[in-house]
């Protein structure tokens, strides 16, 4: 039986960190005697038992309820996963590496204190996996189980431990419908320390959190998958916190390379709506309207990995993002460094646009709104890596022609 938005029966759903011996869809359909020795079999049985004990006759588990051999079924499940957990009546969270006891020398078990148990929960592998992020946020009701399938007593201290360890507001865990109020950059930050077995999954596992759908293309690479996720988010939102990341790159476009680029970012929020303009990705780069300055100004606060006393390169411009960052308790505007790309003319809708690249990507400036009023807003193009590489190849080709004194008609095509 399939579950979906039209499901009208209550069901329990399992959240867990995958292990090496999970029971898969095609195995559960065949000779079950052949799989009862797998570690995942006991997990499946104990989960179903826990669901029944909580009054649910239907249960769903991602290991054996998705036929991953069929790409259409896999893609549908991945893009529906957030809703599967959102629509569940109970999410049973199994923490396989959290033991509720200490093993004594005589193999007996000694109960541990609540404080010891919470300390173990803080370091559980479940909190480090990409897929379990949406499995934590989406359900309306959660029950946690230790390694021996003993239920972990609920309480404010447990909720605080989970929220703090996950870097998520407790209010959101109490009211999942507050998710839409959290800006894009903050949601990205939740995933910045999480890992997935397949590199593309670090993007796919976030689709539901941003309420978007993207095709599942295993083999495209994590960076390409994350780029497509960002493009889909941009298509649905003008939230510029998506550009408020820091990474150790000499130059880049405005798109991040992975959620890890948001790891050390201070608290982010949406900016005022006084200067909102659409932005979009084209085949020449990202067209966007940003406030541009021309030199480092008094009152600007530099944050990030920057040497003391370092000056702004004359070719670099600070560009204000239309969002806010909290620094020392004050909300300010973050500015990134842009460097002009010379010898190129780009036109959008008949209008010439200057081209830029983001540079010194590990650093920011911050500015108050009072200081920002002197900045000039301009429609520009920020080149992504593939756009910049294309321009560099074209520039090099024509530079070679000029050096040889050849016209484009005389030279061989490259």
Short mmCIF file of C-alpha atoms in Angstrom, two decimals:
data_model
loop_
_atom_site.label_atom_id
_atom_site.label_comp_id
_atom_site.label_asym_id
_atom_site.label_seq_id
_atom_site.Cartn_x
_atom_site.Cartn_y
_atom_site.Cartn_z
CA UNK A 1 0.00 0.00 0.00
CA UNK A 2 1.40 3.41 -0.99
CA UNK A 3 1.24 6.48 1.21
CA UNK A 4 0.80 10.03 0.01
CA UNK A 5 -1.12 13.25 0.51
CA UNK A 6 -4.42 11.39 0.12
CA UNK A 7 -3.59 8.80 2.78
CA UNK A 8 -6.54 8.69 5.19
CA UNK A 9 -5.23 6.18 7.71
CA UNK A 10 -2.77 6.85 10.54
CA UNK A 11 0.66 5.28 10.23
CA UNK A 12 3.96 5.18 12.08
CA UNK A 13 7.20 5.95 10.26
CA UNK A 14 10.80 5.11 11.15
CA UNK A 15 13.71 7.53 11.29
CA UNK A 16 17.14 5.94 11.64
CA UNK A 17 20.73 6.04 10.44
CA UNK A 18 21.25 3.40 7.79
CA UNK A 19 23.57 0.49 8.53
CA UNK A 20 25.43 -1.97 6.27
CA UNK A 21 22.81 -4.76 6.46
CA UNK A 22 19.46 -3.13 5.83
CA UNK A 23 16.52 -5.16 4.51
CA UNK A 24 15.57 -3.94 1.03
CA UNK A 25 12.29 -3.88 -0.88
CA UNK A 26 12.98 -6.85 -3.15
CA UNK A 27 14.26 -8.90 -0.22
CA UNK A 28 11.14 -8.39 1.89
CA UNK A 29 9.07 -9.53 -1.10
CA UNK A 30 10.97 -12.83 -1.37
CA UNK A 31 12.10 -15.59 0.98
CA UNK A 32 12.13 -13.92 4.38
CA UNK A 33 13.98 -16.82 5.96
CA UNK A 34 17.00 -15.82 3.89
CA UNK A 35 17.14 -12.31 5.37
CA UNK A 36 16.38 -12.97 9.02
CA UNK A 37 20.09 -13.13 9.78
CA UNK A 38 20.65 -9.56 8.60
CA UNK A 39 21.06 -6.86 11.24
CA UNK A 40 18.36 -4.82 9.53
CA UNK A 41 15.79 -7.56 9.98
CA UNK A 42 15.64 -7.18 13.76
CA UNK A 43 15.39 -3.41 13.35
CA UNK A 44 12.44 -3.85 11.00
CA UNK A 45 10.67 -6.29 13.32
CA UNK A 46 11.25 -4.18 16.44
CA UNK A 47 10.02 -1.07 14.64
CA UNK A 48 6.80 -2.80 13.61
CA UNK A 49 6.33 -4.04 17.17
CA UNK A 50 6.82 -0.52 18.54
CA UNK A 51 4.28 0.80 16.03
CA UNK A 52 1.72 -1.80 17.12
CA UNK A 53 2.34 -1.06 20.80
CA UNK A 54 1.56 2.59 20.06
CA UNK A 55 -1.70 1.66 18.36
CA UNK A 56 -0.73 1.79 14.68
CA UNK A 57 -1.42 -1.10 12.32
CA UNK A 58 0.37 0.58 9.40
CA UNK A 59 4.10 1.29 9.43
CA UNK A 60 6.54 2.68 6.86
CA UNK A 61 10.32 2.32 6.69
CA UNK A 62 12.50 3.72 3.92
CA UNK A 63 14.72 0.65 3.61
CA UNK A 64 12.07 -1.82 2.46
CA UNK A 65 9.12 0.35 1.37
CA UNK A 66 10.87 1.92 -1.65
CA UNK A 67 11.91 -0.15 -4.66
CA UNK A 68 15.21 1.58 -5.34
CA UNK A 69 15.77 -0.53 -8.45
CA UNK A 70 13.09 1.51 -10.25
CA UNK A 71 14.35 5.06 -10.82
CA UNK A 72 10.84 6.55 -11.10
CA UNK A 73 9.83 5.07 -7.73
CA UNK A 74 13.06 6.26 -6.13
CA UNK A 75 12.69 9.79 -7.52
CA UNK A 76 9.06 10.00 -6.40
CA UNK A 77 9.96 8.81 -2.90
CA UNK A 78 12.87 11.24 -2.54
CA UNK A 79 10.76 14.22 -3.60
CA UNK A 80 7.87 13.06 -1.38
CA UNK A 81 9.90 12.12 1.68
CA UNK A 82 9.22 15.28 3.65
CA UNK A 83 5.47 14.79 3.16
CA UNK A 84 5.72 11.14 4.19
CA UNK A 85 7.09 12.23 7.56
CA UNK A 86 4.83 15.28 7.78
CA UNK A 87 1.70 13.17 7.25
CA UNK A 88 2.71 10.43 9.69
CA UNK A 89 0.89 10.06 13.00
CA UNK A 90 4.06 9.03 14.84
CA UNK A 91 7.75 9.12 13.95
CA UNK A 92 9.72 6.44 15.77
CA UNK A 93 13.34 7.60 15.99
CA UNK A 94 15.79 4.75 16.57
CA UNK A 95 19.20 5.77 17.96
CA UNK A 96 21.18 2.59 17.36
CA UNK A 97 24.38 3.88 18.97
CA UNK A 98 22.75 5.31 22.12
CA UNK A 99 22.90 2.72 24.89
CA UNK A 100 20.65 3.29 27.90
CA UNK A 101 22.93 1.19 30.10
CA UNK A 102 26.56 0.37 30.87
CA UNK A 103 27.79 -3.15 30.36
CA UNK A 104 29.48 -4.56 33.48
CA UNK A 105 32.38 -7.04 33.63
CA UNK A 106 29.95 -9.91 34.26
CA UNK A 107 27.95 -8.86 31.15
CA UNK A 108 25.16 -7.48 33.30
CA UNK A 109 23.61 -4.13 32.44
CA UNK A 110 23.70 -1.15 34.75
CA UNK A 111 21.31 1.73 34.16
CA UNK A 112 22.83 5.15 33.53
CA UNK A 113 21.69 8.54 34.73
CA UNK A 114 19.52 10.85 32.67
CA UNK A 115 22.47 13.21 32.26
CA UNK A 116 24.64 10.41 30.88
CA UNK A 117 21.88 9.38 28.48
CA UNK A 118 21.46 12.93 27.17
CA UNK A 119 25.24 13.22 26.72
CA UNK A 120 25.18 10.10 24.54
CA UNK A 121 22.29 11.46 22.51
CA UNK A 122 24.32 14.60 21.74
CA UNK A 123 26.90 12.48 19.90
CA UNK A 124 24.57 10.05 18.12
CA UNK A 125 25.28 9.37 14.46
CA UNK A 126 21.62 10.05 13.74
CA UNK A 127 22.24 13.77 14.27
CA UNK A 128 25.00 13.81 11.63
CA UNK A 129 23.12 12.30 8.69
CA UNK A 130 21.63 14.40 5.91
CA UNK A 131 18.32 12.56 5.52
CA UNK A 132 17.48 12.63 9.23
CA UNK A 133 17.27 16.44 9.23
CA UNK A 134 13.85 16.52 7.54
CA UNK A 135 12.86 13.43 9.54
CA UNK A 136 13.42 15.49 12.70
CA UNK A 137 11.55 18.59 11.53
CA UNK A 138 8.56 17.23 9.61
CA UNK A 139 6.72 14.89 12.06
CA UNK A 140 4.02 16.17 14.40
CA UNK A 141 4.88 13.58 17.05
CA UNK A 142 8.17 11.83 17.82
CA UNK A 143 9.24 8.97 20.09
CA UNK A 144 12.90 8.19 20.67
CA UNK A 145 14.26 4.69 21.24
CA UNK A 146 17.69 3.60 22.48
CA UNK A 147 19.80 0.78 21.01
CA UNK A 148 17.90 -1.94 22.92
CA UNK A 149 14.56 -0.49 21.76
CA UNK A 150 13.75 0.85 25.20
CA UNK A 151 11.78 4.08 24.82
CA UNK A 152 13.60 7.21 25.94
CA UNK A 153 11.42 9.21 28.31
CA UNK A 154 10.25 12.43 26.73
CA UNK A 155 10.84 15.76 28.43
CA UNK A 156 11.98 19.34 28.03
CA UNK A 157 15.59 18.30 28.62
CA UNK A 158 15.42 15.82 25.73
CA UNK A 159 13.91 18.41 23.39
CA UNK A 160 16.55 20.96 24.41
CA UNK A 161 19.33 18.42 23.82
CA UNK A 162 18.07 17.54 20.35
CA UNK A 163 17.48 21.19 19.37
CA UNK A 164 20.89 22.35 20.58
CA UNK A 165 22.76 19.44 18.99
CA UNK A 166 20.95 19.89 15.67
CA UNK A 167 21.38 23.68 15.71
CA UNK A 168 17.62 24.13 15.33
CA UNK A 169 15.28 26.35 17.32
CA UNK A 170 13.27 24.51 19.94
CA UNK A 171 10.22 26.50 18.84
CA UNK A 172 10.45 24.91 15.40
CA UNK A 173 10.58 21.41 16.89
CA UNK A 174 7.47 22.29 18.89
CA UNK A 175 5.67 23.79 15.87
CA UNK A 176 6.87 22.42 12.52
CA UNK A 177 4.70 24.89 10.61
CA UNK A 178 7.11 27.67 11.59
CA UNK A 179 9.54 26.30 9.00
CA UNK A 180 8.37 28.71 6.29
CA UNK A 181 9.42 31.63 8.52
CA UNK A 182 13.06 30.52 8.61
CA UNK A 183 15.22 32.11 5.91
CA UNK A 184 17.06 30.03 3.32
CA UNK A 185 20.53 30.63 4.75
CA UNK A 186 19.51 29.45 8.22
CA UNK A 187 18.03 26.25 6.79
CA UNK A 188 21.22 25.64 4.83
CA UNK A 189 23.19 26.04 8.04
CA UNK A 190 21.29 23.15 9.64
CA UNK A 191 22.74 20.83 6.99
CA UNK A 192 26.26 22.27 7.04
CA UNK A 193 27.67 19.60 9.36
CA UNK A 194 25.70 16.65 8.00
CA UNK A 195 26.90 13.92 5.66
CA UNK A 196 25.33 11.53 3.18
CA UNK A 197 26.64 8.28 1.74
CA UNK A 198 26.04 9.41 -1.84
CA UNK A 199 27.33 12.90 -2.54
CA UNK A 200 24.23 13.98 -4.48
CA UNK A 201 22.01 13.23 -1.49
CA UNK A 202 23.26 16.29 0.39
CA UNK A 203 21.11 18.25 -2.08
CA UNK A 204 18.26 15.79 -2.55
CA UNK A 205 17.70 15.44 1.20
CA UNK A 206 17.05 19.19 1.49
CA UNK A 207 14.40 19.51 -1.23
CA UNK A 208 11.50 18.95 1.14
CA UNK A 209 12.83 21.42 3.70
CA UNK A 210 12.67 24.10 0.99
CA UNK A 211 9.38 22.79 -0.43
CA UNK A 212 10.81 22.24 -3.90
CA UNK A 213 11.21 19.23 -6.17
CA UNK A 214 14.26 18.40 -8.28
CA UNK A 215 14.96 15.47 -10.61
CA UNK A 216 17.11 12.76 -9.05
CA UNK A 217 20.22 12.24 -11.18
CA UNK A 218 22.72 10.04 -9.38
CA UNK A 219 26.12 10.40 -10.99
CA UNK A 220 25.86 14.17 -11.54
CA UNK A 221 28.01 14.89 -8.47
CA UNK A 222 27.20 16.68 -5.24
CA UNK A 223 28.11 20.14 -6.46
CA UNK A 224 25.90 19.92 -9.55
CA UNK A 225 23.01 18.57 -7.49
CA UNK A 226 23.39 21.36 -4.94
CA UNK A 227 23.52 23.93 -7.71
CA UNK A 228 20.23 22.65 -9.13
CA UNK A 229 18.69 22.79 -5.67
CA UNK A 230 19.71 26.44 -5.29
CA UNK A 231 18.38 27.32 -8.73
CA UNK A 232 15.02 25.80 -7.86
CA UNK A 233 14.93 27.68 -4.54
CA UNK A 234 15.75 30.92 -6.40
CA UNK A 235 12.92 30.26 -8.82
CA UNK A 236 10.46 30.24 -5.90
CA UNK A 237 11.95 32.91 -3.63
CA UNK A 238 13.81 36.25 -3.59
CA UNK A 239 15.49 35.44 -0.25
CA UNK A 240 19.08 36.67 -0.64
CA UNK A 241 20.36 34.80 2.40
CA UNK A 242 20.99 32.03 -0.14
CA UNK A 243 24.04 34.09 -1.16
CA UNK A 244 25.19 34.78 2.43
CA UNK A 245 27.81 32.05 2.71
CA UNK A 246 31.56 31.96 3.28
CA UNK A 247 33.97 29.50 1.69
CA UNK A 248 37.72 29.23 1.30
CA UNK A 249 37.75 30.02 -2.43
CA UNK A 250 39.73 32.67 -4.27
CA UNK A 251 36.83 33.40 -6.60
CA UNK A 252 33.34 32.11 -7.22
CA UNK A 253 29.90 32.97 -8.43
CA UNK A 254 27.21 33.84 -5.90
CA UNK A 255 26.02 30.24 -5.53
CA UNK A 256 27.51 28.13 -2.74
CA UNK A 257 29.21 24.84 -3.55
CA UNK A 258 27.70 22.85 -0.69
CA UNK A 259 25.76 23.40 2.56
CA UNK A 260 29.14 23.33 4.33
CA UNK A 261 29.74 26.88 3.06
CA UNK A 262 27.07 28.05 5.53
CA UNK A 263 28.73 26.36 8.53
CA UNK A 264 30.31 29.37 10.25
CA UNK A 265 27.76 31.97 9.18
CA UNK A 266 26.28 34.17 11.95
CA UNK A 267 22.48 34.32 12.37
CA UNK A 268 20.73 35.43 9.18
CA UNK A 269 17.36 37.05 8.47
CA UNK A 270 15.39 38.59 5.63
CA UNK A 271 16.01 42.23 4.85
CA UNK A 272 13.42 45.03 4.43
CA UNK A 273 11.25 45.07 1.33
CA UNK A 274 12.12 48.61 0.25
CA UNK A 275 14.44 47.49 -2.55
CA UNK A 276 13.30 44.13 -3.94
CA UNK A 277 14.18 43.23 -7.52
CA UNK A 278 13.98 39.88 -9.30
CA UNK A 279 17.16 37.96 -9.98
CA UNK A 280 17.67 34.89 -12.11
CA UNK A 281 20.25 32.61 -13.65
CA UNK A 282 20.96 32.98 -17.37
CA UNK A 283 23.44 31.24 -19.65
CA UNK A 284 25.79 34.18 -19.10
CA UNK A 285 25.55 34.25 -15.31
CA UNK A 286 23.36 35.46 -12.46
CA UNK A 287 21.56 38.73 -13.23
CA UNK A 288 20.96 40.62 -10.00
CA UNK A 289 20.57 44.12 -8.58
CA UNK A 290 23.02 44.86 -5.75
CA UNK A 291 24.15 47.92 -3.84
CA UNK A 292 27.75 48.63 -4.85
CA UNK A 293 30.37 50.67 -3.00
CA UNK A 294 33.76 51.81 -4.24
CA UNK A 295 36.05 51.69 -1.26
CA UNK A 296 36.22 50.48 2.33
CA UNK A 297 34.39 52.97 4.51
CA UNK A 298 34.48 53.91 8.15
CA UNK A 299 32.09 51.84 10.21
CA UNK A 300 32.31 48.74 8.05
CA UNK A 301 33.03 45.66 10.13
CA UNK A 302 35.07 42.90 8.55
CA UNK A 303 34.25 39.33 9.53
CA UNK A 304 35.81 36.10 8.39
CA UNK A 305 39.39 34.96 7.88
CA UNK A 306 41.10 38.28 7.18
CA UNK A 307 44.52 39.53 8.24
CA UNK A 308 44.61 42.55 10.54
CA UNK A 309 44.99 45.81 8.65
CA UNK A 310 44.40 44.27 5.20
CA UNK A 311 43.10 46.82 2.72
CA UNK A 312 40.49 46.46 0.01
CA UNK A 313 41.98 45.97 -3.45
CA UNK A 314 41.13 48.95 -5.65
CA UNK A 315 39.58 46.57 -8.19
CA UNK A 316 37.29 45.01 -5.60
CA UNK A 317 33.85 46.39 -4.78
CA UNK A 318 31.81 45.65 -1.67
CA UNK A 319 28.32 44.57 -2.72
CA UNK A 320 25.40 44.67 -0.28
CA UNK A 321 23.07 41.68 -0.13
CA UNK A 322 19.43 42.48 0.62
CA UNK A 323 19.35 40.52 3.87
CA UNK A 324 20.59 40.85 7.43
CA UNK A 325 23.25 39.24 9.61
CA UNK A 326 23.49 39.49 13.39
CA UNK A 327 26.87 40.65 14.68
CA UNK A 328 27.37 41.20 18.42
CA UNK A 329 23.62 41.46 18.93
CA UNK A 330 23.07 43.99 16.15
CA UNK A 331 21.45 43.33 12.79
CA UNK A 332 23.51 44.63 9.88
CA UNK A 333 23.73 44.19 6.13
CA UNK A 334 26.32 41.69 4.85
CA UNK A 335 28.52 42.73 1.94
CA UNK A 336 30.55 40.40 -0.26
CA UNK A 337 33.57 41.32 -2.37
CA UNK A 338 33.10 41.53 -6.13
CA UNK A 339 35.80 41.97 -8.75
CA UNK A 340 35.02 43.30 -12.25
CA UNK A 341 35.59 40.99 -15.21
CA UNK A 342 37.16 43.13 -17.91
CA UNK A 343 37.15 42.82 -21.71
CA UNK A 344 33.63 41.44 -21.88
CA UNK A 345 30.32 43.02 -22.88
CA UNK A 346 27.18 41.27 -21.72
CA UNK A 347 23.67 42.35 -22.69
CA UNK A 348 20.39 41.39 -21.01
CA UNK A 349 17.18 42.56 -22.70
CA UNK A 350 19.18 45.03 -24.75
CA UNK A 351 20.86 46.57 -21.71
CA UNK A 352 24.59 46.35 -21.13
CA UNK A 353 25.54 44.78 -17.82
CA UNK A 354 28.89 44.78 -16.08
CA UNK A 355 30.24 41.36 -15.17
CA UNK A 356 31.73 40.44 -11.80
CA UNK A 357 33.12 37.53 -9.83
CA UNK A 358 32.91 37.08 -6.09
CA UNK A 359 36.41 37.14 -4.56
CA UNK A 360 37.85 36.69 -1.07
CA UNK A 361 34.96 34.36 -0.46
CA UNK A 362 35.90 33.59 3.14
CA UNK A 363 35.32 37.23 4.13
CA UNK A 364 32.48 39.67 4.57
CA UNK A 365 31.91 43.28 5.41
CA UNK A 366 28.91 44.47 7.40
CA UNK A 367 27.23 47.83 7.19
CA UNK A 368 24.44 49.64 8.99
CA UNK A 369 21.42 50.81 7.01
CA UNK A 370 22.47 54.40 7.61
CA UNK A 371 25.80 53.76 5.89
CA UNK A 372 24.14 51.78 3.12
CA UNK A 373 22.16 54.79 1.88
CA UNK A 374 25.24 56.06 0.00
CA UNK A 375 25.55 52.88 -2.05
CA UNK A 376 24.40 52.83 -5.67
CA UNK A 377 22.15 50.00 -6.81
CA UNK A 378 23.02 48.56 -10.18
CA UNK A 379 21.90 45.66 -12.36
CA UNK A 380 24.92 43.43 -12.85
CA UNK A 381 25.88 39.88 -13.85
CA UNK A 382 27.85 37.67 -11.48
CA UNK A 383 29.57 34.89 -13.39
CA UNK A 384 29.40 31.33 -12.15
CA UNK A 385 32.47 29.14 -12.68
CA UNK A 386 31.31 27.72 -16.01
CA UNK A 387 30.48 31.22 -17.33
CA UNK A 388 33.85 32.57 -16.25
CA UNK A 389 35.74 29.60 -17.71
CA UNK A 390 33.98 30.15 -21.04
CA UNK A 391 34.94 33.83 -21.06
CA UNK A 392 38.54 33.01 -20.14
CA UNK A 393 38.78 30.53 -23.02
CA UNK A 394 37.35 33.06 -25.48
CA UNK A 395 39.63 35.79 -24.15
CA UNK A 396 42.71 33.57 -24.45
CA UNK A 397 41.81 32.59 -27.99
CA UNK A 398 41.43 36.17 -29.17
CA UNK A 399 44.52 37.27 -27.25
CA UNK A 400 46.47 34.66 -29.21
CA UNK A 401 44.96 35.97 -32.46
CA UNK A 402 45.99 39.54 -31.67
CA UNK A 403 49.52 38.45 -30.83
CA UNK A 404 49.78 36.64 -34.17
CA UNK A 405 48.12 39.47 -36.07
CA UNK A 406 45.35 37.18 -37.32
CA UNK A 407 41.69 37.80 -37.79
CA UNK A 408 39.05 35.37 -36.61
CA UNK A 409 38.54 34.30 -40.23
CA UNK A 410 42.22 33.36 -40.61
CA UNK A 411 42.60 31.34 -37.41
CA UNK A 412 41.62 27.76 -36.84
CA UNK A 413 38.56 27.15 -34.73
CA UNK A 414 39.18 26.02 -31.14
#
